[in-house]
C-alpha atoms as one frame of an Amber mdcrd trajectory, in Angstrom:
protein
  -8.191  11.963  -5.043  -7.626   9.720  -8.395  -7.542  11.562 -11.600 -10.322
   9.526 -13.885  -8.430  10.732 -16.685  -5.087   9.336 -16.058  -6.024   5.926
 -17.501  -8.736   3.200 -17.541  -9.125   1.072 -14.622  -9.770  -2.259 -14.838
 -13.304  -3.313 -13.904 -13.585  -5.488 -10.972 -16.438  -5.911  -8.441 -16.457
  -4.199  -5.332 -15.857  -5.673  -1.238 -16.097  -3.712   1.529 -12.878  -4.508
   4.291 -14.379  -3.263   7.341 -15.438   0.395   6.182 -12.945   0.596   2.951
 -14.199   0.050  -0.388 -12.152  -2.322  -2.404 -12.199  -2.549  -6.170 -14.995
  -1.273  -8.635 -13.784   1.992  -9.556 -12.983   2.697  -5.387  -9.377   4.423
  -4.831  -6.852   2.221  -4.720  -6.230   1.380  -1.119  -2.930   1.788   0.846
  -2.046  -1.384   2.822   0.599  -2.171   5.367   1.331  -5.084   7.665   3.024
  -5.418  11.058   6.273  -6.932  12.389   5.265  -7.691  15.711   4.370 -10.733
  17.462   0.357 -10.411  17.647   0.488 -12.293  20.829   2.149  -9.125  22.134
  -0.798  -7.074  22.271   0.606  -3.633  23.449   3.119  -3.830  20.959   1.474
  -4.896  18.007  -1.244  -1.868  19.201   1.636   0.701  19.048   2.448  -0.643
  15.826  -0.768  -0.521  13.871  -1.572   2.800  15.395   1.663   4.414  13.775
   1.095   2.936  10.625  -2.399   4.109  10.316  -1.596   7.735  11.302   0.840
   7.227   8.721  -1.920   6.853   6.257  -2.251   2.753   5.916  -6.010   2.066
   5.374  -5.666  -1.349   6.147  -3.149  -3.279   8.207  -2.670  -6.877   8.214
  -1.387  -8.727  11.409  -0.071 -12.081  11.544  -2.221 -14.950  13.422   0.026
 -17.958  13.440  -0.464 -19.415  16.915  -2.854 -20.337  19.680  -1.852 -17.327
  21.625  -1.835 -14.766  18.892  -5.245 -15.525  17.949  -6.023 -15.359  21.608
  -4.904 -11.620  21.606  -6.701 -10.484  17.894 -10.147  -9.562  19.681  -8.312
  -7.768  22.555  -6.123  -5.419  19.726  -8.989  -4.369  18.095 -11.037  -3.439
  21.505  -7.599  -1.331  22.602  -7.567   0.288  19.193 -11.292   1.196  18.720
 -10.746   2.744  22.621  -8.081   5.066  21.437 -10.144   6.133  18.260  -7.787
   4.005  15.964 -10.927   2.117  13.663  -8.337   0.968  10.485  -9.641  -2.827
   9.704  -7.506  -5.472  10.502  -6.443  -8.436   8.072  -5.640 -11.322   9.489
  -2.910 -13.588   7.853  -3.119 -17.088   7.979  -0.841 -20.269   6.998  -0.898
 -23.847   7.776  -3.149 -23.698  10.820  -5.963 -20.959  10.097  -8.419 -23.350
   9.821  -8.118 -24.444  13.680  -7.369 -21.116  14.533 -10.719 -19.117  13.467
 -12.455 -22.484  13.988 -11.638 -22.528  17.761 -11.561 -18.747  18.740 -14.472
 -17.348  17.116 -14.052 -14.135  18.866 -10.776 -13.579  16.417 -12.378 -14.782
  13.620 -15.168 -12.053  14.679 -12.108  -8.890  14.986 -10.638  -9.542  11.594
 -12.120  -7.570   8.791 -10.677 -10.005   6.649  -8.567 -12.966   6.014  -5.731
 -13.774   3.779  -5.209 -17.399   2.931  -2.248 -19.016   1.077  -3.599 -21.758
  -1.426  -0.087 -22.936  -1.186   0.151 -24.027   2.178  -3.476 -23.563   3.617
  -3.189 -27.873   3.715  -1.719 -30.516   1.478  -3.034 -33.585   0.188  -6.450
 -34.883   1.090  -6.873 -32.280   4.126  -6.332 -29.292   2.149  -9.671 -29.278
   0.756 -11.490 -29.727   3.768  -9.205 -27.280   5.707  -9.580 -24.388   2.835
 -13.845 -25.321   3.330 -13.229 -24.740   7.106 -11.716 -21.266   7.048 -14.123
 -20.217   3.867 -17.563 -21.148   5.619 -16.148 -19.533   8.823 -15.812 -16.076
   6.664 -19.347 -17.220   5.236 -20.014 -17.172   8.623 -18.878 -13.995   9.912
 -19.691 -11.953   6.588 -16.145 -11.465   6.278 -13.865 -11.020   2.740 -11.060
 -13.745   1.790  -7.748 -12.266  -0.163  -6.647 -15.548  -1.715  -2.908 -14.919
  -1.671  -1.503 -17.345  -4.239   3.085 -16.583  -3.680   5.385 -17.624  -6.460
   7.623 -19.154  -3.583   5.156 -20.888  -2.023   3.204 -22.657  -4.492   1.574
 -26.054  -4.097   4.239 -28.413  -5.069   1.805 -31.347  -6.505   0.362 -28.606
  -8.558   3.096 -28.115 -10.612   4.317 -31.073 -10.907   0.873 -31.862 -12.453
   1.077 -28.758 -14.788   5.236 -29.374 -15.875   3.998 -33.335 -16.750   1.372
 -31.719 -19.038   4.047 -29.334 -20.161   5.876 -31.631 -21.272   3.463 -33.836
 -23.522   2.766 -31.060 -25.566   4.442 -30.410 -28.938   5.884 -27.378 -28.138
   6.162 -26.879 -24.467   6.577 -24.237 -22.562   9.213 -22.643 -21.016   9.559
 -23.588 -16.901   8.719 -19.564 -16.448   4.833 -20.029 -18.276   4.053 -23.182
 -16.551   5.242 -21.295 -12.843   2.889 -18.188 -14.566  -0.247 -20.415 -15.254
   0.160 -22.365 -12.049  -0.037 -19.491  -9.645  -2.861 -17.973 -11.542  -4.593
 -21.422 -11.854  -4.201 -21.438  -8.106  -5.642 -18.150  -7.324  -8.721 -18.946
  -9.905  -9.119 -22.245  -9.068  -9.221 -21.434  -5.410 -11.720 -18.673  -6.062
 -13.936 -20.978  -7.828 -14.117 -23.456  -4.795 -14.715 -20.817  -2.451 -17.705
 -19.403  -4.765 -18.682 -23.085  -4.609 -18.973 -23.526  -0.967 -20.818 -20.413
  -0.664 -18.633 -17.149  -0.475 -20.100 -14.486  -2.763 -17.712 -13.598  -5.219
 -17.992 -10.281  -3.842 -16.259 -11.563  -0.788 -12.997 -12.759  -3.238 -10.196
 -10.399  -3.152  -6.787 -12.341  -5.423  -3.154 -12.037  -5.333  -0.828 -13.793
  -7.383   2.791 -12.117  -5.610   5.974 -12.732  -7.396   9.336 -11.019  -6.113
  10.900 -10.351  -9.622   9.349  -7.340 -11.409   8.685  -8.848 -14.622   7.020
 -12.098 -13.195   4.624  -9.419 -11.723   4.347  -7.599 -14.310   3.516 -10.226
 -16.788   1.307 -12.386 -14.289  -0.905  -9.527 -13.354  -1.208  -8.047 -17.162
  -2.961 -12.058 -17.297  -4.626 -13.065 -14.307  -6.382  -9.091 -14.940  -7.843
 -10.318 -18.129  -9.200 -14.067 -16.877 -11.160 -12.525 -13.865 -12.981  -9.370
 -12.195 -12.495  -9.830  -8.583 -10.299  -7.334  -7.177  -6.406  -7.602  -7.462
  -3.689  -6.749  -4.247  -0.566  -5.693  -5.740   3.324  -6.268  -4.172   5.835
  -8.044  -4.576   6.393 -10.207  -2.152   9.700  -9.620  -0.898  10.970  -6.001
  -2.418  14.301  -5.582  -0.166  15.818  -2.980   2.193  16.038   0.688   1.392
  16.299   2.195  -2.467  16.308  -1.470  -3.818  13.126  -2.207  -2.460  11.448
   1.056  -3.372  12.820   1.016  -6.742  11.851  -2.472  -7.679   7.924  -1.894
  -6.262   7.860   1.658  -8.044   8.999  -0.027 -11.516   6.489  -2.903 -11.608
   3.198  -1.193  -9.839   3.600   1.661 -11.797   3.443   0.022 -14.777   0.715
  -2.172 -13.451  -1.569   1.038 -11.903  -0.950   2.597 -15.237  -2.613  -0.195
 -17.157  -5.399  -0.014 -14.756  -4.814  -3.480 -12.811  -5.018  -3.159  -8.838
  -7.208  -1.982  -6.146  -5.204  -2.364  -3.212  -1.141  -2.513  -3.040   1.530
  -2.524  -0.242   4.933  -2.037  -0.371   6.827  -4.700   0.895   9.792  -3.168
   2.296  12.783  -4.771   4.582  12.978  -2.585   7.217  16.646  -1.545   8.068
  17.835  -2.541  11.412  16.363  -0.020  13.873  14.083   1.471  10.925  10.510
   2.645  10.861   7.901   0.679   9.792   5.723   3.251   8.557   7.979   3.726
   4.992   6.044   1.189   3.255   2.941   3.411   4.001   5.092   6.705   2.592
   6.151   5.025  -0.194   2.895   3.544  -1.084   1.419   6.843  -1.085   4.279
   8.866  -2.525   3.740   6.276  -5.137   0.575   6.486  -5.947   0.263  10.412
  -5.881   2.911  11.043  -8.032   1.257   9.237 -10.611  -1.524  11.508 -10.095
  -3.683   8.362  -8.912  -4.524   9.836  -5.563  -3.621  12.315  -3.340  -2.260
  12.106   0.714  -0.112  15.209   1.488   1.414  18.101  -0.300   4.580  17.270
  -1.872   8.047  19.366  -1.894   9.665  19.818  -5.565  13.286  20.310  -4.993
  16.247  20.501  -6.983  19.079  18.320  -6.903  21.613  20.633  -5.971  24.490
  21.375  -8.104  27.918  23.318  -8.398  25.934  26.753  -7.839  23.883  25.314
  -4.502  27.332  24.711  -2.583  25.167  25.379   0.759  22.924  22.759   1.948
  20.551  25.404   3.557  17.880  24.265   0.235  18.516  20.503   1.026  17.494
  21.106   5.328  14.556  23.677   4.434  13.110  21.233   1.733  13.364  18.513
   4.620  12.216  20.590   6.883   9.372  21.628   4.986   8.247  18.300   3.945
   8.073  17.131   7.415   6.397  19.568   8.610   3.682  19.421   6.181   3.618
  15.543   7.048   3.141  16.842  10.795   0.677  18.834  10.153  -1.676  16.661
   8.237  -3.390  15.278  10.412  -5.056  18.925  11.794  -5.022  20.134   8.207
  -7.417  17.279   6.236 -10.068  17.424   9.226 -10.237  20.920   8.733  -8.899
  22.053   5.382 -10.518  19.699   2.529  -8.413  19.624  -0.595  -4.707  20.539
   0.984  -3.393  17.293   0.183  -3.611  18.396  -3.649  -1.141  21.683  -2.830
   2.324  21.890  -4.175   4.738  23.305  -2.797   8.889  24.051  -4.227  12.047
  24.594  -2.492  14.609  25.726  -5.336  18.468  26.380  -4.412  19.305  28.985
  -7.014  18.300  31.357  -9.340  18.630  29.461 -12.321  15.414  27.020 -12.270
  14.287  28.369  -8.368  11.847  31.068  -9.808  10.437  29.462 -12.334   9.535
  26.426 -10.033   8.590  28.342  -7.592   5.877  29.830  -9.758   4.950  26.731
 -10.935   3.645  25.586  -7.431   0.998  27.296  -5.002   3.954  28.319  -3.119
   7.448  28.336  -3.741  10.647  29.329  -2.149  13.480  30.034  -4.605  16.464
  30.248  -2.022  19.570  32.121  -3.127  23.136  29.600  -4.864  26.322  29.948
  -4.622  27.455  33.853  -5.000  24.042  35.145  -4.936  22.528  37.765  -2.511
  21.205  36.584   0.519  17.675  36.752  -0.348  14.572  34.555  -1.135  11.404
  35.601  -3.180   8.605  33.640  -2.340   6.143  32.735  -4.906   2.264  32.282
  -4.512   0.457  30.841  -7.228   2.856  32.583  -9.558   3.187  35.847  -8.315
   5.829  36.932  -5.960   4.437  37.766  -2.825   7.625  38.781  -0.617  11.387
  38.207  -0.258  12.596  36.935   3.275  16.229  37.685   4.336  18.075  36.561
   7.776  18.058  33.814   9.966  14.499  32.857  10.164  13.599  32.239   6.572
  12.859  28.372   7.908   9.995  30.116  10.283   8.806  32.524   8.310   7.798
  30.620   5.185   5.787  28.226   7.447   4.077  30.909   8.751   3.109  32.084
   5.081   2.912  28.360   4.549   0.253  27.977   7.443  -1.445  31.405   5.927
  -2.030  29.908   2.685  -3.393  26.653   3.685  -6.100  28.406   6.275  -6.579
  31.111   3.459  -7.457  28.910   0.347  -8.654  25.245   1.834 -10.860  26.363
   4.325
């Protein structure tokens, strides 16, 4: 759950994405997307199912072609049949106005659509195409995430904005104009919409950038000029501890202020990967900060000269998967576990003093030491486990606690 006194968040109005409150004081929602092709139905099903259990509240699919559209309606009936209800964005470029035009029954599946100013038509049609898709979501009651891309803007748009640039006095560096054009985009296109008929309400922004400072310094402004609600990433992040680095630094800093109401993490997944570490690291993200709250987390030291066995480094991995495992049973049935810490320490040094820091803590014995671990329960030490089974038996006291204090 978000800690209201962590910082001020930014006001915005409130949508609704299906079920899942967006803005106006709401948590800040988790998003993901898939990788599939949508027109494979069974495996973009698979997909969206593991990213939900993996805590995405929303999960955005890609609807590029006839026959993906074609397949949108039949997802969401196969995913409401197994019990998986997470709302569905649909993403849209170049063609979404024919798409939701001519199969009304996708248009219908979506909770809501995500539209490119950049490329939703150019010239004389884009008007008239952006109209189409808007009074379809008029149409269906459906939200719009205008999703203005720093790589993707409209190129007669800037030109028009550098030309100004360059009458004035003092211009501006190439950087400011790129700034004020993508969040001219995103407010000018929110204006339109408003003036075809979409309730404001219905006006989620984004103004994504792939460099953290761009983000940074575009959001800190495009937060001050509006109140609709703001989706935070950057657009491309990378692969591995590059990408999770570079979203950490700039929606922390963005969170902190109080700008954004939904983010995603847009990771490169590594050949072979899983998906579902953009929804980890989204949450790990945001409950570190103390913004919300998804599973317990493990505190473990980093190891040193004293922890020459890795037996701290497997338990602390096998703890924290465990726990992830075991979520699912434990928030239907144990309300408030996601706020428990736990600690898996590696010598005596720091490991008792952790451990009694946390709900419960295992301080496991370093280098030299006796083969014994205390175990710590809200500060007090409850036992001290020796052999083999140390792994099993601090679940068990693990499982214990949980059913004994969040029940």
């Amino acid at each position: 759950m978000s800690n209201p006194d962590l910082y001020q968040r930014r006001k915005s109005l409130q949508t609704l994405v299906g079920s899942v409150p967006v803005g106006g004081g709401a948590p800040i929602v988790v998003q993901s997307m898939t990788n599939t092709d949508t027109s494979d139905a069974i495996s973009t099903v698979k997909q969206v199912k593991a990213l939900a259990a993996a805590g995405s509240e929303l999960v955005r699919i890609t609807v590029d072609t006839e026959e993906a559209a074609q397949k949108v309606s039949r997802i969401r009936e196969l995913l409401d049949s197994t019990g998986c209800t997470v709302p569905l964005v649909g993403d849209f470029h170049y063609n979404g106005h024919i798409l939701l035009t001519k199969y009304p029954e996708c248009a219908e599946a979506l909770a809501k659509y995500r539209i490119n100013p950049g490329n939703v038509g150019f010239g004389r049609k884009r008007d008239d195409q952006f109209a189409t898709i808007i009074e379809v979501a008029i149409a269906q009651n459906k939200p719009v995430r205008i999703g203005v891309n720093y790589g993707s803007l409209d190129p007669s748009l800037v030109a028009k904005m550098m030309d100004k640039n360059n009458e004035l006095k003092v211009p501006k560096s190439a950087k400011e104009v790129a700034y004020d054009a993508l969040i001219f985009s995103a407010l000018n296109s929110a204006r339109q919409a408003e003036e075809i008929g979409l309730d404001k309400s219905k006006i989620i922004l984004s103004c994504k950038c792939s460099d953290v400072q761009d983000l940074i310094n575009v959001y800190r402004r495009i937060g001050k000029q509006c109140s609709y609600p703001l989706h935070l990433g950057l657009t491309e992040a990378g692969m591995g501890s590059k990408g999770i680095v570079a979203s950490s630094a700039a929606m922390s800093i963005l969170m902190q202020e109080g700008i954004g109401d939904t983010v995603r993490i847009s990771l490169t997944p590594e050949p072979g990967g899983d998906r579902t570490q953009e929804v980890i690291v989204a949450q790990e993200l945001l409950q570190v900060m103390g913004l919300r709250s998804f599973t317990p987390l493990v505190i473990a030291c980093p190891g040193c000269g004293r922890t020459t066995s890795t037996v701290f480094q497997e338990l602390a991995q096998d703890i924290q998967a465990y726990v992830r495992t075991q979520m699912p049973k434990w928030k239907d049935i144990h309300p408030g576990v996601e706020d428990m810490s736990l600690a898996v320490m590696g010598c005596v040094v720091n490991g008792p003093g952790e451990s009694k820091h946390a709900n419960i803590g295992i301080s496991l014995p370093g280098t030299g030491e006796g083969l014994a671990a205390p175990v710590f329960i809200d500060g007090e030490k409850h036992v001290t486990l020796r052999g083999e089974h140390i792994a099993n038996e601090f679940k068990q006291l693990l499982e214990q606690y949980v059913v004994s204090h969040y029940s």
